[in-house]
Coordinates of C-alpha atoms and ligand atoms in Angstrom, one line a residue:
M1132 CA 31.9 35.4 90.4
R1133 CA 34.4 37.9 89.7
M1134 CA 36.9 36.6 86.8
K1135 CA 40.7 36.1 87.6
L1136 CA 42.9 39.0 86.6
Q1137 CA 44.5 36.8 84.1
E1138 CA 41.1 36.3 82.4
L1139 CA 40.5 39.9 82.2
V1140 CA 43.5 41.0 80.7
R1141 CA 44.5 40.8 77.0
M1142 CA 46.7 38.1 76.0
N1143 CA 49.2 40.2 74.2
V1144 CA 49.4 42.6 77.6
W1145 CA 49.9 39.7 79.8
N1146 CA 52.4 38.0 78.2
M1147 CA 54.7 40.9 77.0
K1148 CA 57.8 42.6 78.8
A1149 CA 57.9 46.3 79.5
Y1150 CA 60.5 48.3 78.0
S1151 CA 63.4 48.5 80.1
S1152 CA 65.0 51.9 80.4
A1153 CA 68.5 52.7 81.5
R1154 CA 66.9 54.0 84.6
D1155 CA 65.2 50.9 85.1
E1156 CA 68.3 48.7 84.7
F1157 CA 70.4 50.8 87.3
K1158 CA 68.8 52.6 90.3
G1159 CA 70.8 54.0 93.1
E1160 CA 73.8 56.5 93.6
A1161 CA 77.0 56.8 91.5
S1162 CA 79.3 59.3 90.3
V1163 CA 79.2 58.7 86.6
F1164 CA 76.5 58.1 84.5
L1165 CA 77.1 56.9 80.8
D1166 CA 74.2 54.6 80.4
A1167 CA 71.1 56.5 79.2
N1168 CA 72.8 58.5 75.9
E1169 CA 72.0 61.7 77.9
N1170 CA 73.9 65.1 77.1
P1171 CA 75.9 65.8 80.2
L1172 CA 76.2 69.4 79.6
N1173 CA 72.7 71.0 80.0
D1174 CA 72.6 70.8 83.6
K1175 CA 69.1 71.2 84.8
Y1176 CA 66.8 69.1 82.2
N1177 CA 69.4 66.6 80.7
R1178 CA 68.6 63.6 82.6
Y1179 CA 65.7 61.2 82.1
P1180 CA 63.2 61.6 84.9
D1181 CA 62.4 58.7 87.3
P1182 CA 60.0 56.3 85.1
L1183 CA 57.9 55.4 88.1
Q1184 CA 58.0 58.6 89.9
W1185 CA 58.6 57.3 93.3
A1186 CA 59.6 60.5 95.2
L1187 CA 56.1 62.2 94.1
K1188 CA 54.0 58.6 94.8
E1189 CA 55.4 58.5 98.2
K1190 CA 54.0 62.1 98.9
I1191 CA 50.9 61.4 97.3
S1192 CA 50.8 58.0 99.4
K1193 CA 50.7 59.9 102.7
I1194 CA 48.1 62.2 101.5
K1195 CA 45.6 59.5 100.2
N1196 CA 46.7 56.9 102.7
I1197 CA 47.4 54.6 99.9
E1198 CA 50.7 52.5 99.3
P1199 CA 53.0 53.8 96.5
G1200 CA 52.7 50.5 94.7
K1201 CA 49.0 50.9 94.3
I1202 CA 49.2 54.4 92.7
F1203 CA 49.8 55.2 89.0
L1204 CA 50.7 58.6 87.6
G1205 CA 49.9 59.7 84.2
N1206 CA 49.6 62.7 81.7
G1207 CA 46.2 63.6 83.2
S1208 CA 43.3 61.1 83.7
D1209 CA 43.1 60.8 80.2
E1210 CA 46.2 58.4 80.1
P1211 CA 45.1 55.8 82.6
I1212 CA 41.5 56.2 80.7
D1213 CA 43.0 55.2 77.6
L1214 CA 45.5 52.7 79.4
V1215 CA 42.9 50.7 81.1
I1216 CA 41.0 50.1 78.0
R1217 CA 44.3 49.0 76.2
I1218 CA 45.0 46.6 79.2
F1219 CA 41.7 45.0 79.5
C1220 CA 39.5 45.1 75.9
E1221 CA 40.4 43.3 72.8
P1222 CA 39.5 45.4 70.0
R1223 CA 36.3 44.3 68.1
I1224 CA 35.6 41.4 70.5
D1225 CA 35.2 43.0 74.1
N1226 CA 33.0 45.9 75.1
I1227 CA 33.0 48.7 77.7
V1228 CA 29.7 49.9 79.6
A1229 CA 29.2 53.2 80.9
I1230 CA 26.4 55.7 82.4
D1231 CA 25.0 58.3 80.0
P1232 CA 25.4 61.1 80.0
T1233 CA 29.1 61.2 81.3
Y1234 CA 32.4 62.5 80.5
G1235 CA 33.4 62.6 76.9
M1236 CA 36.7 60.8 76.9
Y1237 CA 35.6 57.1 77.6
R1238 CA 33.9 57.1 74.4
V1239 CA 36.8 58.9 72.7
C1240 CA 39.3 56.4 73.9
A1241 CA 36.9 53.2 73.2
D1242 CA 36.7 54.3 69.6
V1243 CA 40.6 55.1 69.3
N1244 CA 41.0 51.6 70.5
D1245 CA 38.0 50.0 68.5
V1246 CA 36.1 48.9 71.4
E1247 CA 32.4 48.5 71.6
Y1248 CA 30.9 51.1 73.8
R1249 CA 27.5 50.5 75.2
K1250 CA 25.9 53.3 77.2
V1251 CA 23.1 53.2 80.1
L1252 CA 20.7 56.1 80.5
L1253 CA 20.7 57.3 83.6
D1254 CA 17.3 58.0 85.6
D1255 CA 15.6 61.6 85.1
N1256 CA 17.6 62.7 88.3
F1257 CA 20.7 61.4 86.8
G1258 CA 20.5 58.3 89.2
L1259 CA 22.3 55.3 88.6
D1260 CA 20.4 51.9 88.3
A1261 CA 22.9 49.1 88.9
Q1262 CA 20.7 46.6 87.8
K1263 CA 19.8 48.2 84.4
L1264 CA 23.7 49.1 83.8
L1265 CA 24.4 45.1 85.0
E1266 CA 21.9 43.9 82.1
K1267 CA 23.7 45.6 79.7
T1268 CA 27.0 43.6 80.6
D1269 CA 27.7 40.2 78.8
E1270 CA 30.7 37.8 79.0
N1271 CA 32.8 40.2 76.7
T1272 CA 32.4 43.2 78.9
K1273 CA 35.7 43.9 80.5
L1274 CA 35.2 47.3 81.8
V1275 CA 32.6 49.8 83.4
F1276 CA 33.1 53.4 83.6
L1277 CA 31.3 55.2 86.5
C1278 CA 32.1 58.7 87.2
S1279 CA 31.0 60.2 90.6
P1280 CA 30.7 63.2 91.0
N1281 CA 29.5 62.6 87.3
N1282 CA 30.3 65.2 84.7
P1283 CA 28.2 67.1 83.0
T1284 CA 25.5 66.4 85.4
G1285 CA 27.5 67.3 88.7
N1286 CA 26.1 65.0 91.1
L1287 CA 27.1 61.9 93.0
L1288 CA 26.0 58.6 92.1
N1289 CA 24.4 56.5 94.7
R1290 CA 26.9 54.5 96.8
R1291 CA 24.4 51.8 97.0
E1292 CA 24.1 51.2 93.5
I1293 CA 27.7 51.4 92.8
E1294 CA 28.3 49.0 95.3
K1295 CA 26.0 46.7 93.6
V1296 CA 28.1 46.8 90.6
L1297 CA 31.3 46.3 92.3
H1298 CA 29.8 43.1 93.8
A1299 CA 27.9 41.7 91.1
F1300 CA 30.2 42.6 87.8
R1301 CA 33.0 39.9 86.8
G1302 CA 35.2 42.9 85.4
I1303 CA 36.8 45.9 86.3
V1304 CA 35.1 48.8 87.7
A1305 CA 36.5 52.2 87.1
I1306 CA 35.2 55.1 89.4
D1307 CA 36.2 58.6 87.9
E1308 CA 36.6 60.7 90.9
A1309 CA 37.8 63.9 89.3
Y1310 CA 35.2 66.2 91.2
I1311 CA 35.3 64.2 94.5
D1312 CA 37.1 67.0 96.5
F1313 CA 34.0 69.1 96.0
A1314 CA 31.7 66.4 97.4
Q1315 CA 30.7 65.8 100.6
E1316 CA 30.8 62.0 100.5
E1317 CA 33.7 59.7 100.9
T1318 CA 36.1 58.8 98.3
W1319 CA 36.1 55.1 96.9
L1320 CA 39.7 54.9 97.6
D1321 CA 39.2 52.9 101.1
S1322 CA 37.3 50.1 99.3
L1323 CA 40.3 49.1 97.3
D1324 CA 41.3 46.4 99.5
K1325 CA 37.4 45.2 99.4
Y1326 CA 37.0 45.1 96.1
S1327 CA 40.2 43.6 93.8
N1328 CA 38.4 44.8 90.6
L1329 CA 38.4 48.4 91.6
I1330 CA 40.1 51.4 89.7
V1331 CA 39.5 54.9 91.4
L1332 CA 40.6 57.7 88.9
Q1333 CA 41.4 61.1 90.3
T1334 CA 43.2 64.3 89.0
F1335 CA 45.2 67.6 89.7
S1336 CA 43.3 69.3 87.1
K1337 CA 40.5 70.6 89.3
A1338 CA 40.5 71.2 93.1
W1339 CA 44.3 71.4 92.8
G1340 CA 44.3 73.9 90.3
L1341 CA 46.8 72.1 88.3
A1342 CA 45.1 71.7 85.0
A1343 CA 48.0 72.9 82.9
V1344 CA 50.5 70.6 84.6
R1345 CA 48.7 67.5 83.4
L1346 CA 49.1 64.9 86.1
G1347 CA 46.1 62.2 86.9
M1348 CA 46.1 59.5 89.2
A1349 CA 45.0 55.9 89.3
F1350 CA 44.5 53.8 92.3
A1351 CA 44.1 50.1 92.2
S1352 CA 45.5 46.8 93.4
A1353 CA 49.5 46.5 92.9
E1354 CA 48.7 43.7 90.1
I1355 CA 46.4 45.9 88.3
I1356 CA 49.2 49.0 88.5
G1357 CA 51.7 46.8 87.5
L1358 CA 49.9 46.1 84.4
F1359 CA 49.6 50.0 83.8
N1360 CA 53.2 50.3 84.2
R1361 CA 53.8 47.6 81.9
I1362 CA 52.3 49.4 78.8
K1363 CA 52.8 53.1 79.7
Y1364 CA 55.3 55.1 78.0
P1365 CA 58.7 54.7 80.0
Y1366 CA 58.8 58.5 80.9
N1367 CA 55.0 59.5 80.8
V1368 CA 55.4 62.1 83.3
N1369 CA 58.2 64.7 82.8
I1370 CA 60.4 66.3 85.3
L1371 CA 58.9 69.6 85.2
T1372 CA 55.4 68.1 86.0
Q1373 CA 57.0 65.9 88.9
N1374 CA 58.8 69.0 90.5
C1375 CA 56.0 71.1 90.1
V1376 CA 53.6 69.0 92.1
N1377 CA 55.9 67.9 94.6
G1378 CA 56.1 71.5 95.5
E1379 CA 52.0 72.0 95.3
L1380 CA 51.6 69.3 97.4
D1381 CA 53.2 71.1 100.4
K1382 CA 50.5 73.5 100.2
P1383 CA 47.5 71.6 101.4
E1384 CA 45.9 74.3 103.7
L1385 CA 45.8 76.9 100.4
R1386 CA 44.0 74.1 98.5
K1387 CA 41.3 73.8 101.4
Q1388 CA 40.8 77.5 101.3
W1389 CA 40.3 77.3 97.4
I1390 CA 37.7 74.7 97.8
Q1391 CA 36.2 76.4 100.4
T1392 CA 35.9 79.6 98.3
L1393 CA 34.8 77.6 95.2
L1394 CA 31.8 76.1 97.4
K1395 CA 30.9 79.7 98.4
G1396 CA 30.8 80.7 94.8
R1397 CA 28.6 77.8 94.3
D1398 CA 26.1 78.6 96.5
Y1399 CA 26.2 82.4 95.1
L1400 CA 25.6 81.3 91.8
T1401 CA 22.9 78.9 92.5
D1402 CA 20.9 81.5 94.9
E1403 CA 21.4 84.2 91.8
L1404 CA 20.6 81.9 89.1
A1405 CA 17.3 80.6 90.9
K1406 CA 16.0 84.2 90.7
L1407 CA 16.4 84.6 86.7
P1408 CA 13.2 84.0 84.8
F1409 CA 14.7 82.1 82.0
V1410 CA 16.3 79.5 84.5
E1411 CA 13.9 76.4 84.7
R1412 CA 15.8 74.2 86.8
I1413 CA 19.2 74.0 88.8
Y1414 CA 20.3 70.4 89.1
P1415 CA 22.0 69.3 92.6
T1416 CA 25.6 69.6 92.4
D1417 CA 28.7 68.0 94.1
S1418 CA 31.3 69.6 92.0
N1419 CA 32.6 72.7 91.1
F1420 CA 30.1 73.3 88.2
I1421 CA 26.7 73.7 88.0
L1422 CA 24.0 72.3 85.1
V1423 CA 21.5 74.5 84.5
K1424 CA 18.2 74.1 82.4
V1425 CA 17.3 77.4 80.8
T1426 CA 14.3 78.1 78.3
D1427 CA 16.8 78.8 75.2
A1428 CA 19.9 77.2 75.7
N1429 CA 21.2 78.0 72.4
G1430 CA 20.3 81.3 72.3
L1431 CA 21.5 82.0 75.5
Y1432 CA 24.9 80.5 75.2
R1433 CA 25.4 82.8 72.1
K1434 CA 24.2 85.8 74.0
L1435 CA 26.8 85.3 76.8
A1436 CA 29.7 84.3 74.1
D1437 CA 28.8 87.5 72.5
K1438 CA 29.4 89.5 75.9
G1439 CA 32.8 87.6 76.1
V1440 CA 31.3 84.9 79.0
I1441 CA 31.8 81.5 77.9
V1442 CA 29.9 78.6 79.3
R1443 CA 29.5 75.2 78.3
N1444 CA 26.6 74.3 75.9
R1445 CA 25.0 70.7 76.8
N1446 CA 21.9 71.0 74.8
T1447 CA 22.6 68.0 72.7
V1448 CA 23.8 65.7 75.4
S1449 CA 21.5 63.0 76.7
L1450 CA 19.0 63.8 79.2
C1451 CA 20.6 67.7 79.1
A1452 CA 18.4 69.4 76.3
G1453 CA 18.4 73.0 77.3
C1454 CA 21.3 72.7 79.7
L1455 CA 24.2 74.6 80.1
R1456 CA 27.0 73.8 82.3
I1457 CA 28.5 76.5 84.4
T1458 CA 31.8 76.1 86.2
V1459 CA 32.4 78.1 89.4
G1460 CA 35.0 80.9 88.6
A1461 CA 36.4 83.5 91.0
D1462 CA 34.2 85.7 93.0
D1463 CA 34.4 88.5 90.2
E1464 CA 33.9 86.1 87.4
N1465 CA 30.7 84.6 89.1
R1466 CA 29.3 88.2 89.6
M1467 CA 30.3 89.4 85.9
L1468 CA 28.0 86.0 84.6
I1469 CA 25.3 86.9 87.0
E1470 CA 25.4 90.7 86.1
T1471 CA 25.3 89.7 82.3
L1472 CA 22.4 87.8 82.8
Q1473 CA 20.6 90.2 84.6
A1474 CA 21.1 92.8 82.2
M1475 CA 19.7 90.4 79.6
C1476 CA 16.4 90.2 81.5
I1477 CA 16.3 93.9 81.7
S1478 CA 17.2 94.3 77.9
E1479 CA 14.1 92.0 77.1
K1480 CA 11.6 94.0 79.0
Ligands
PLP410 C1 38.0 67.2 84.1 C2 38.1 65.8 84.3 C3 38.9 65.0 84.4 C4 40.4 65.4 84.3 O1 41.1 65.0 83.2 P1 42.9 65.3 83.3 O2 43.3 64.7 82.1 O3 43.2 64.7 84.3 O4 42.6 66.9 83.0 C5 38.8 63.5 84.4 N1 37.9 63.0 84.5 C6 36.5 63.8 84.5 C7 35.1 63.3 84.4 C8 36.7 65.4 84.4 O5 35.5 66.0 84.3

């Protein structure tokens, strides 16, 4: 049986009131604003931004087909990852269960908040076993993190297994879909109404090409989003970010083109990497990166770095011994990588 939201939320969060800003207390049109101690003389940036970013949420709402009240926007996905832990997990009492290997920020945020973090090893093909994950949970497990497509492995997690977790787990399930735009499968957004314990995380940092702008999204029931809004910093998304993303959202065609280009680049890299003698295995990917097992990951990483080509060495990560994670770059960058690797083969002969 799923727990009631009140039973899942930390008592202090459930009972507290959000900070009420000047912008919260008066909304609407007026000719003189003397309520927020702002400086009236610097015209463009002197006013506090909308604390709940409604204009932006309206636009995102249309694209994602999710009501604005079920959307939270934060300083990257990293903000909602931290907030979800602070809403649901009592330090030193509650725990989090997550897949292993996966994105490092879940662990970091759990550590910062002094919340136990339990890892469940994926299988040899980086697949999720729902039963095994559920066995790691207990009455103090408030939160499960799933990342699909997963980082650093690149693959989507099996839908049926995720569904089993959503059905059987009594607490909150956060599915991180940072790479969903590169995958063939559907997002979990359409299941929000079906599962009141589901939180879907997405970001503008990857397919949208806006990593520098820092905007992440969380989608969940209006009740859960209300809790995010209760504990967030009042003006967590600045006006530069709000305006920039607002403009970028008007270019959906460009983004589609980018994704097509990157998927082609991914195919090119996959084909060319497969021909190299020191490449032992190329893992299937649903993302804009490829996990590759090579004969000497540390050595290859260093040799590439010496040539000015930087990839991510994942050699010490669970199940990823010998692996490098390679982001799909622009066409000329991909070619540079492959040519550099090919030159290494020749020089070794
Ligand atoms: C890159 C990435 C993010 C994005 O984080 P932002 O803070 O939005 O830039 C989130 N989750 C995963 C798994 C990622 O790989």
